[in-house]
């Protein structure tokens, strides 16, 4: 989703600012940055006001919105906040708002390669070239308005709002950066319902990897485990980064609870439930080309309180060379 924004028609903005463009990108909900420092960037880091940081205040607002929708609250997550902050820096430095990093990684790749295992869904937004304040109170207002504009979306263009209010989300990371007048903002929503064994970040082709896991809520049931494959990411042109586009998992996938599908070149075995909440399987990386494999565990909620459909709870990425 891509919106050209006129602030004179936006009641939520409370600052007398010049005309600017506000960009929003929709998220690929089903379908994780490298956290190393970036030299030369003047990043607006979350500052504390008493004992409450800016991300904590935004999460409080999010939970008020979720309470109004009768869905459980989310907790602020440190790793997701780090990932969101680094991506916000990337966007602010290059003056774009999008789900891809300059090196071509998608949100679930950034989060997974930073050490996360949960399924992640991302909202991003930005204001470019007009934010000239470093006062915390002003920045909080800007960030609150960026979030509010997503929360107040109307169907059918309400992908951000749906992400904010999805009942299966349990945690969120909040990141922002202000560079050369551009303020960029990212929300990374997580679904934390399983503990899974760590998978290597790097693996060779033709490798078999064991995966074990435990469902944390015994009321939930394993639906399926899928493995997705896509080519290694490559750095896109800046014009490509700035064009509006959604992200998602690739089309190449195999359900591990079923037999191998013809033509996929990804061999899988069955998933074994060793107890009512524990499972194991073997992942086989059998494509004859380098790429990224992403392992997605899907759960179902028989009660329907969290979701009436299967929902993803992991995005574990493996770079196969």
mmCIF file with all atom_site columns, C-alpha atoms in Angstrom, residues 48-229:
data_model
loop_
_atom_site.group_PDB
_atom_site.id
_atom_site.type_symbol
_atom_site.label_atom_id
_atom_site.label_alt_id
_atom_site.label_comp_id
_atom_site.label_asym_id
_atom_site.label_entity_id
_atom_site.label_seq_id
_atom_site.pdbx_PDB_ins_code
_atom_site.Cartn_x
_atom_site.Cartn_y
_atom_site.Cartn_z
_atom_site.occupancy
_atom_site.B_iso_or_equiv
_atom_site.pdbx_formal_charge
_atom_site.auth_seq_id
_atom_site.auth_comp_id
_atom_site.auth_asym_id
_atom_site.auth_atom_id
_atom_site.pdbx_PDB_model_num
ATOM 1   C CA . UNK A 1 48  ? 13.532  7.566   28.522 1.00 0.00 ? 48  UNK A CA 1
ATOM 2   C CA . UNK A 1 49  ? 11.092  9.936   30.134 1.00 0.00 ? 49  UNK A CA 1
ATOM 3   C CA . UNK A 1 50  ? 11.287  8.904   33.734 1.00 0.00 ? 50  UNK A CA 1
ATOM 4   C CA . UNK A 1 51  ? 10.994  5.145   33.529 1.00 0.00 ? 51  UNK A CA 1
ATOM 5   C CA . UNK A 1 52  ? 8.925   5.047   30.349 1.00 0.00 ? 52  UNK A CA 1
ATOM 6   C CA . UNK A 1 53  ? 10.652  4.950   26.970 1.00 0.00 ? 53  UNK A CA 1
ATOM 7   C CA . UNK A 1 54  ? 9.097   6.109   23.704 1.00 0.00 ? 54  UNK A CA 1
ATOM 8   C CA . UNK A 1 55  ? 8.515   2.506   22.521 1.00 0.00 ? 55  UNK A CA 1
ATOM 9   C CA . UNK A 1 56  ? 6.836   1.699   25.842 1.00 0.00 ? 56  UNK A CA 1
ATOM 10  C CA . UNK A 1 57  ? 4.481   4.638   25.404 1.00 0.00 ? 57  UNK A CA 1
ATOM 11  C CA . UNK A 1 58  ? 3.611   3.534   21.873 1.00 0.00 ? 58  UNK A CA 1
ATOM 12  C CA . UNK A 1 59  ? 2.954   -0.016  23.071 1.00 0.00 ? 59  UNK A CA 1
ATOM 13  C CA . UNK A 1 60  ? 0.629   1.403   25.730 1.00 0.00 ? 60  UNK A CA 1
ATOM 14  C CA . UNK A 1 61  ? -1.340  3.122   22.956 1.00 0.00 ? 61  UNK A CA 1
ATOM 15  C CA . UNK A 1 62  ? -1.387  -0.088  20.897 1.00 0.00 ? 62  UNK A CA 1
ATOM 16  C CA . UNK A 1 63  ? -2.752  -2.040  23.845 1.00 0.00 ? 63  UNK A CA 1
ATOM 17  C CA . UNK A 1 64  ? -5.502  0.511   24.384 1.00 0.00 ? 64  UNK A CA 1
ATOM 18  C CA . UNK A 1 65  ? -6.520  -0.037  20.774 1.00 0.00 ? 65  UNK A CA 1
ATOM 19  C CA . UNK A 1 66  ? -6.341  -3.806  21.166 1.00 0.00 ? 66  UNK A CA 1
ATOM 20  C CA . UNK A 1 67  ? -8.412  -3.657  24.354 1.00 0.00 ? 67  UNK A CA 1
ATOM 21  C CA . UNK A 1 68  ? -11.083 -1.708  22.493 1.00 0.00 ? 68  UNK A CA 1
ATOM 22  C CA . UNK A 1 69  ? -11.129 -4.533  19.924 1.00 0.00 ? 69  UNK A CA 1
ATOM 23  C CA . UNK A 1 70  ? -11.297 -7.153  22.707 1.00 0.00 ? 70  UNK A CA 1
ATOM 24  C CA . UNK A 1 71  ? -7.959  -8.791  21.807 1.00 0.00 ? 71  UNK A CA 1
ATOM 25  C CA . UNK A 1 72  ? -5.095  -9.548  24.224 1.00 0.00 ? 72  UNK A CA 1
ATOM 26  C CA . UNK A 1 73  ? -2.307  -7.013  24.799 1.00 0.00 ? 73  UNK A CA 1
ATOM 27  C CA . UNK A 1 74  ? 1.182   -7.278  23.310 1.00 0.00 ? 74  UNK A CA 1
ATOM 28  C CA . UNK A 1 75  ? 4.471   -6.916  25.164 1.00 0.00 ? 75  UNK A CA 1
ATOM 29  C CA . UNK A 1 76  ? 7.460   -4.851  24.029 1.00 0.00 ? 76  UNK A CA 1
ATOM 30  C CA . UNK A 1 77  ? 10.204  -7.161  22.754 1.00 0.00 ? 77  UNK A CA 1
ATOM 31  C CA . UNK A 1 78  ? 13.874  -6.105  22.900 1.00 0.00 ? 78  UNK A CA 1
ATOM 32  C CA . UNK A 1 79  ? 15.140  -8.049  19.882 1.00 0.00 ? 79  UNK A CA 1
ATOM 33  C CA . UNK A 1 80  ? 12.226  -6.986  17.692 1.00 0.00 ? 80  UNK A CA 1
ATOM 34  C CA . UNK A 1 81  ? 12.831  -3.373  18.781 1.00 0.00 ? 81  UNK A CA 1
ATOM 35  C CA . UNK A 1 82  ? 16.490  -3.649  17.777 1.00 0.00 ? 82  UNK A CA 1
ATOM 36  C CA . UNK A 1 83  ? 15.516  -5.083  14.389 1.00 0.00 ? 83  UNK A CA 1
ATOM 37  C CA . UNK A 1 84  ? 12.868  -2.383  13.884 1.00 0.00 ? 84  UNK A CA 1
ATOM 38  C CA . UNK A 1 85  ? 15.319  0.372   14.856 1.00 0.00 ? 85  UNK A CA 1
ATOM 39  C CA . UNK A 1 86  ? 18.016  -0.761  12.431 1.00 0.00 ? 86  UNK A CA 1
ATOM 40  C CA . UNK A 1 87  ? 15.494  -0.987  9.599  1.00 0.00 ? 87  UNK A CA 1
ATOM 41  C CA . UNK A 1 88  ? 14.200  2.475   10.475 1.00 0.00 ? 88  UNK A CA 1
ATOM 42  C CA . UNK A 1 89  ? 17.785  3.742   10.122 1.00 0.00 ? 89  UNK A CA 1
ATOM 43  C CA . UNK A 1 90  ? 18.111  2.086   6.741  1.00 0.00 ? 90  UNK A CA 1
ATOM 44  C CA . UNK A 1 91  ? 14.919  3.719   5.538  1.00 0.00 ? 91  UNK A CA 1
ATOM 45  C CA . UNK A 1 92  ? 15.700  7.171   6.935  1.00 0.00 ? 92  UNK A CA 1
ATOM 46  C CA . UNK A 1 93  ? 19.209  7.198   5.474  1.00 0.00 ? 93  UNK A CA 1
ATOM 47  C CA . UNK A 1 94  ? 17.892  6.496   1.962  1.00 0.00 ? 94  UNK A CA 1
ATOM 48  C CA . UNK A 1 95  ? 14.558  8.348   2.393  1.00 0.00 ? 95  UNK A CA 1
ATOM 49  C CA . UNK A 1 96  ? 12.192  5.483   1.640  1.00 0.00 ? 96  UNK A CA 1
ATOM 50  C CA . UNK A 1 97  ? 9.555   3.475   3.498  1.00 0.00 ? 97  UNK A CA 1
ATOM 51  C CA . UNK A 1 98  ? 9.462   -0.169  2.526  1.00 0.00 ? 98  UNK A CA 1
ATOM 52  C CA . UNK A 1 99  ? 9.765   -3.725  3.742  1.00 0.00 ? 99  UNK A CA 1
ATOM 53  C CA . UNK A 1 100 ? 13.007  -4.561  1.912  1.00 0.00 ? 100 UNK A CA 1
ATOM 54  C CA . UNK A 1 101 ? 16.435  -3.661  3.270  1.00 0.00 ? 101 UNK A CA 1
ATOM 55  C CA . UNK A 1 102 ? 18.996  -2.092  0.942  1.00 0.00 ? 102 UNK A CA 1
ATOM 56  C CA . UNK A 1 103 ? 20.664  -5.527  0.752  1.00 0.00 ? 103 UNK A CA 1
ATOM 57  C CA . UNK A 1 104 ? 17.409  -7.131  -0.414 1.00 0.00 ? 104 UNK A CA 1
ATOM 58  C CA . UNK A 1 105 ? 16.308  -8.841  2.809  1.00 0.00 ? 105 UNK A CA 1
ATOM 59  C CA . UNK A 1 106 ? 12.618  -9.080  3.731  1.00 0.00 ? 106 UNK A CA 1
ATOM 60  C CA . UNK A 1 107 ? 11.332  -8.552  7.301  1.00 0.00 ? 107 UNK A CA 1
ATOM 61  C CA . UNK A 1 108 ? 11.265  -12.223 8.277  1.00 0.00 ? 108 UNK A CA 1
ATOM 62  C CA . UNK A 1 109 ? 14.856  -12.638 7.034  1.00 0.00 ? 109 UNK A CA 1
ATOM 63  C CA . UNK A 1 110 ? 16.086  -9.641  9.044  1.00 0.00 ? 110 UNK A CA 1
ATOM 64  C CA . UNK A 1 111 ? 14.406  -10.850 12.223 1.00 0.00 ? 111 UNK A CA 1
ATOM 65  C CA . UNK A 1 112 ? 15.513  -14.461 11.853 1.00 0.00 ? 112 UNK A CA 1
ATOM 66  C CA . UNK A 1 113 ? 19.134  -13.633 10.978 1.00 0.00 ? 113 UNK A CA 1
ATOM 67  C CA . UNK A 1 114 ? 19.217  -11.345 14.037 1.00 0.00 ? 114 UNK A CA 1
ATOM 68  C CA . UNK A 1 115 ? 18.381  -14.366 16.196 1.00 0.00 ? 115 UNK A CA 1
ATOM 69  C CA . UNK A 1 116 ? 14.560  -14.433 16.289 1.00 0.00 ? 116 UNK A CA 1
ATOM 70  C CA . UNK A 1 117 ? 12.443  -17.522 15.696 1.00 0.00 ? 117 UNK A CA 1
ATOM 71  C CA . UNK A 1 118 ? 8.859   -16.219 15.869 1.00 0.00 ? 118 UNK A CA 1
ATOM 72  C CA . UNK A 1 119 ? 6.635   -15.321 12.943 1.00 0.00 ? 119 UNK A CA 1
ATOM 73  C CA . UNK A 1 120 ? 6.915   -11.578 12.282 1.00 0.00 ? 120 UNK A CA 1
ATOM 74  C CA . UNK A 1 121 ? 4.567   -9.078  10.600 1.00 0.00 ? 121 UNK A CA 1
ATOM 75  C CA . UNK A 1 122 ? 5.774   -5.571  9.825  1.00 0.00 ? 122 UNK A CA 1
ATOM 76  C CA . UNK A 1 123 ? 4.198   -2.104  9.550  1.00 0.00 ? 123 UNK A CA 1
ATOM 77  C CA . UNK A 1 124 ? 6.388   0.744   8.280  1.00 0.00 ? 124 UNK A CA 1
ATOM 78  C CA . UNK A 1 125 ? 5.843   4.451   7.652  1.00 0.00 ? 125 UNK A CA 1
ATOM 79  C CA . UNK A 1 126 ? 7.887   7.572   7.026  1.00 0.00 ? 126 UNK A CA 1
ATOM 80  C CA . UNK A 1 127 ? 7.851   11.364  6.774  1.00 0.00 ? 127 UNK A CA 1
ATOM 81  C CA . UNK A 1 128 ? 10.574  12.767  4.557  1.00 0.00 ? 128 UNK A CA 1
ATOM 82  C CA . UNK A 1 129 ? 12.600  15.966  4.621  1.00 0.00 ? 129 UNK A CA 1
ATOM 83  C CA . UNK A 1 130 ? 10.474  18.072  6.964  1.00 0.00 ? 130 UNK A CA 1
ATOM 84  C CA . UNK A 1 131 ? 11.067  16.892  10.549 1.00 0.00 ? 131 UNK A CA 1
ATOM 85  C CA . UNK A 1 132 ? 13.552  19.344  12.054 1.00 0.00 ? 132 UNK A CA 1
ATOM 86  C CA . UNK A 1 133 ? 13.052  18.789  15.777 1.00 0.00 ? 133 UNK A CA 1
ATOM 87  C CA . UNK A 1 134 ? 14.975  16.689  18.263 1.00 0.00 ? 134 UNK A CA 1
ATOM 88  C CA . UNK A 1 135 ? 12.616  17.480  21.135 1.00 0.00 ? 135 UNK A CA 1
ATOM 89  C CA . UNK A 1 136 ? 11.332  14.234  22.550 1.00 0.00 ? 136 UNK A CA 1
ATOM 90  C CA . UNK A 1 137 ? 7.794   15.533  23.058 1.00 0.00 ? 137 UNK A CA 1
ATOM 91  C CA . UNK A 1 138 ? 7.581   16.543  19.381 1.00 0.00 ? 138 UNK A CA 1
ATOM 92  C CA . UNK A 1 139 ? 8.959   13.224  18.197 1.00 0.00 ? 139 UNK A CA 1
ATOM 93  C CA . UNK A 1 140 ? 6.441   11.347  20.325 1.00 0.00 ? 140 UNK A CA 1
ATOM 94  C CA . UNK A 1 141 ? 3.670   13.360  18.665 1.00 0.00 ? 141 UNK A CA 1
ATOM 95  C CA . UNK A 1 142 ? 4.967   12.582  15.189 1.00 0.00 ? 142 UNK A CA 1
ATOM 96  C CA . UNK A 1 143 ? 5.324   8.878   15.942 1.00 0.00 ? 143 UNK A CA 1
ATOM 97  C CA . UNK A 1 144 ? 1.896   8.722   17.586 1.00 0.00 ? 144 UNK A CA 1
ATOM 98  C CA . UNK A 1 145 ? 0.380   10.295  14.479 1.00 0.00 ? 145 UNK A CA 1
ATOM 99  C CA . UNK A 1 146 ? 2.162   7.867   12.170 1.00 0.00 ? 146 UNK A CA 1
ATOM 100 C CA . UNK A 1 147 ? 0.752   4.989   14.186 1.00 0.00 ? 147 UNK A CA 1
ATOM 101 C CA . UNK A 1 148 ? -2.705  6.561   14.435 1.00 0.00 ? 148 UNK A CA 1
ATOM 102 C CA . UNK A 1 149 ? -2.937  6.996   10.669 1.00 0.00 ? 149 UNK A CA 1
ATOM 103 C CA . UNK A 1 150 ? -2.406  3.240   10.295 1.00 0.00 ? 150 UNK A CA 1
ATOM 104 C CA . UNK A 1 151 ? -4.831  2.367   13.068 1.00 0.00 ? 151 UNK A CA 1
ATOM 105 C CA . UNK A 1 152 ? -7.552  4.558   11.530 1.00 0.00 ? 152 UNK A CA 1
ATOM 106 C CA . UNK A 1 153 ? -7.420  2.893   8.108  1.00 0.00 ? 153 UNK A CA 1
ATOM 107 C CA . UNK A 1 154 ? -10.742 1.875   6.592  1.00 0.00 ? 154 UNK A CA 1
ATOM 108 C CA . UNK A 1 155 ? -11.592 -1.281  4.618  1.00 0.00 ? 155 UNK A CA 1
ATOM 109 C CA . UNK A 1 156 ? -10.568 -2.458  2.141  1.00 0.00 ? 156 UNK A CA 1
ATOM 110 C CA . UNK A 1 157 ? -7.272  -0.563  2.593  1.00 0.00 ? 157 UNK A CA 1
ATOM 111 C CA . UNK A 1 158 ? -6.788  -1.464  6.232  1.00 0.00 ? 158 UNK A CA 1
ATOM 112 C CA . UNK A 1 159 ? -3.861  -3.900  6.241  1.00 0.00 ? 159 UNK A CA 1
ATOM 113 C CA . UNK A 1 160 ? -1.947  -1.954  8.894  1.00 0.00 ? 160 UNK A CA 1
ATOM 114 C CA . UNK A 1 161 ? -4.962  -1.772  11.194 1.00 0.00 ? 161 UNK A CA 1
ATOM 115 C CA . UNK A 1 162 ? -5.527  -5.508  10.872 1.00 0.00 ? 162 UNK A CA 1
ATOM 116 C CA . UNK A 1 163 ? -1.909  -6.147  11.829 1.00 0.00 ? 163 UNK A CA 1
ATOM 117 C CA . UNK A 1 164 ? -2.196  -3.919  14.902 1.00 0.00 ? 164 UNK A CA 1
ATOM 118 C CA . UNK A 1 165 ? -5.313  -5.796  16.037 1.00 0.00 ? 165 UNK A CA 1
ATOM 119 C CA . UNK A 1 166 ? -4.512  -9.407  15.162 1.00 0.00 ? 166 UNK A CA 1
ATOM 120 C CA . UNK A 1 167 ? -5.300  -11.512 18.219 1.00 0.00 ? 167 UNK A CA 1
ATOM 121 C CA . UNK A 1 168 ? -2.453  -13.971 17.558 1.00 0.00 ? 168 UNK A CA 1
ATOM 122 C CA . UNK A 1 169 ? 0.212   -11.310 18.063 1.00 0.00 ? 169 UNK A CA 1
ATOM 123 C CA . UNK A 1 170 ? 1.857   -11.482 21.485 1.00 0.00 ? 170 UNK A CA 1
ATOM 124 C CA . UNK A 1 171 ? 4.849   -9.093  21.250 1.00 0.00 ? 171 UNK A CA 1
ATOM 125 C CA . UNK A 1 172 ? 5.959   -6.078  19.251 1.00 0.00 ? 172 UNK A CA 1
ATOM 126 C CA . UNK A 1 173 ? 9.153   -4.190  18.496 1.00 0.00 ? 173 UNK A CA 1
ATOM 127 C CA . UNK A 1 174 ? 9.063   -0.407  17.969 1.00 0.00 ? 174 UNK A CA 1
ATOM 128 C CA . UNK A 1 175 ? 11.839  1.329   16.049 1.00 0.00 ? 175 UNK A CA 1
ATOM 129 C CA . UNK A 1 176 ? 12.362  4.815   14.625 1.00 0.00 ? 176 UNK A CA 1
ATOM 130 C CA . UNK A 1 177 ? 15.140  6.982   13.227 1.00 0.00 ? 177 UNK A CA 1
ATOM 131 C CA . UNK A 1 178 ? 15.478  10.651  12.281 1.00 0.00 ? 178 UNK A CA 1
ATOM 132 C CA . UNK A 1 179 ? 18.119  11.441  9.645  1.00 0.00 ? 179 UNK A CA 1
ATOM 133 C CA . UNK A 1 180 ? 18.346  14.620  7.535  1.00 0.00 ? 180 UNK A CA 1
ATOM 134 C CA . UNK A 1 181 ? 14.738  15.564  8.249  1.00 0.00 ? 181 UNK A CA 1
ATOM 135 C CA . UNK A 1 182 ? 13.341  12.114  7.434  1.00 0.00 ? 182 UNK A CA 1
ATOM 136 C CA . UNK A 1 183 ? 11.571  10.291  10.270 1.00 0.00 ? 183 UNK A CA 1
ATOM 137 C CA . UNK A 1 184 ? 11.026  6.569   9.635  1.00 0.00 ? 184 UNK A CA 1
ATOM 138 C CA . UNK A 1 185 ? 9.069   4.220   11.845 1.00 0.00 ? 185 UNK A CA 1
ATOM 139 C CA . UNK A 1 186 ? 8.695   0.427   12.048 1.00 0.00 ? 186 UNK A CA 1
ATOM 140 C CA . UNK A 1 187 ? 6.515   -1.942  14.062 1.00 0.00 ? 187 UNK A CA 1
ATOM 141 C CA . UNK A 1 188 ? 7.513   -5.630  14.178 1.00 0.00 ? 188 UNK A CA 1
ATOM 142 C CA . UNK A 1 189 ? 4.682   -7.815  15.523 1.00 0.00 ? 189 UNK A CA 1
ATOM 143 C CA . UNK A 1 190 ? 5.522   -11.315 16.787 1.00 0.00 ? 190 UNK A CA 1
ATOM 144 C CA . UNK A 1 191 ? 3.533   -14.480 17.478 1.00 0.00 ? 191 UNK A CA 1
ATOM 145 C CA . UNK A 1 192 ? 5.258   -16.322 20.333 1.00 0.00 ? 192 UNK A CA 1
ATOM 146 C CA . UNK A 1 193 ? 3.569   -19.692 20.903 1.00 0.00 ? 193 UNK A CA 1
ATOM 147 C CA . UNK A 1 194 ? 6.285   -22.315 20.444 1.00 0.00 ? 194 UNK A CA 1
ATOM 148 C CA . UNK A 1 195 ? 9.825   -23.048 21.530 1.00 0.00 ? 195 UNK A CA 1
ATOM 149 C CA . UNK A 1 196 ? 11.841  -24.504 18.667 1.00 0.00 ? 196 UNK A CA 1
ATOM 150 C CA . UNK A 1 197 ? 15.353  -25.860 18.426 1.00 0.00 ? 197 UNK A CA 1
ATOM 151 C CA . UNK A 1 198 ? 17.813  -23.403 16.861 1.00 0.00 ? 198 UNK A CA 1
ATOM 152 C CA . UNK A 1 199 ? 18.592  -23.875 13.190 1.00 0.00 ? 199 UNK A CA 1
ATOM 153 C CA . UNK A 1 200 ? 21.904  -22.824 11.644 1.00 0.00 ? 200 UNK A CA 1
ATOM 154 C CA . UNK A 1 201 ? 22.001  -19.480 9.865  1.00 0.00 ? 201 UNK A CA 1
ATOM 155 C CA . UNK A 1 202 ? 24.181  -21.067 7.168  1.00 0.00 ? 202 UNK A CA 1
ATOM 156 C CA . UNK A 1 203 ? 23.969  -24.590 5.758  1.00 0.00 ? 203 UNK A CA 1
ATOM 157 C CA . UNK A 1 204 ? 25.175  -26.452 2.719  1.00 0.00 ? 204 UNK A CA 1
ATOM 158 C CA . UNK A 1 205 ? 22.885  -27.705 0.018  1.00 0.00 ? 205 UNK A CA 1
ATOM 159 C CA . UNK A 1 206 ? 21.794  -31.360 0.291  1.00 0.00 ? 206 UNK A CA 1
ATOM 160 C CA . UNK A 1 207 ? 21.774  -31.033 4.091  1.00 0.00 ? 207 UNK A CA 1
ATOM 161 C CA . UNK A 1 208 ? 19.290  -32.668 6.466  1.00 0.00 ? 208 UNK A CA 1
ATOM 162 C CA . UNK A 1 209 ? 18.507  -30.668 9.612  1.00 0.00 ? 209 UNK A CA 1
ATOM 163 C CA . UNK A 1 210 ? 16.549  -31.879 12.657 1.00 0.00 ? 210 UNK A CA 1
ATOM 164 C CA . UNK A 1 211 ? 13.826  -29.633 14.046 1.00 0.00 ? 211 UNK A CA 1
ATOM 165 C CA . UNK A 1 212 ? 12.126  -30.109 17.404 1.00 0.00 ? 212 UNK A CA 1
ATOM 166 C CA . UNK A 1 213 ? 9.605   -27.898 19.109 1.00 0.00 ? 213 UNK A CA 1
ATOM 167 C CA . UNK A 1 214 ? 7.162   -27.493 21.956 1.00 0.00 ? 214 UNK A CA 1
ATOM 168 C CA . UNK A 1 215 ? 3.802   -25.736 21.861 1.00 0.00 ? 215 UNK A CA 1
ATOM 169 C CA . UNK A 1 216 ? 3.637   -23.401 24.854 1.00 0.00 ? 216 UNK A CA 1
ATOM 170 C CA . UNK A 1 217 ? -0.168  -23.298 25.092 1.00 0.00 ? 217 UNK A CA 1
ATOM 171 C CA . UNK A 1 218 ? -1.560  -26.856 25.401 1.00 0.00 ? 218 UNK A CA 1
ATOM 172 C CA . UNK A 1 219 ? -4.913  -25.631 24.072 1.00 0.00 ? 219 UNK A CA 1
ATOM 173 C CA . UNK A 1 220 ? -3.330  -25.032 20.660 1.00 0.00 ? 220 UNK A CA 1
ATOM 174 C CA . UNK A 1 221 ? -2.687  -27.746 18.084 1.00 0.00 ? 221 UNK A CA 1
ATOM 175 C CA . UNK A 1 222 ? -0.041  -28.219 15.421 1.00 0.00 ? 222 UNK A CA 1
ATOM 176 C CA . UNK A 1 223 ? -1.575  -27.746 11.992 1.00 0.00 ? 223 UNK A CA 1
ATOM 177 C CA . UNK A 1 224 ? 1.393   -28.057 9.643  1.00 0.00 ? 224 UNK A CA 1
ATOM 178 C CA . UNK A 1 225 ? 5.057   -27.241 9.174  1.00 0.00 ? 225 UNK A CA 1
ATOM 179 C CA . UNK A 1 226 ? 6.110   -25.767 5.854  1.00 0.00 ? 226 UNK A CA 1
ATOM 180 C CA . UNK A 1 227 ? 9.484   -24.990 4.325  1.00 0.00 ? 227 UNK A CA 1
ATOM 181 C CA . UNK A 1 228 ? 9.747   -22.208 1.735  1.00 0.00 ? 228 UNK A CA 1
ATOM 182 C CA . UNK A 1 229 ? 12.576  -21.553 -0.711 1.00 0.00 ? 229 UNK A CA 1
#
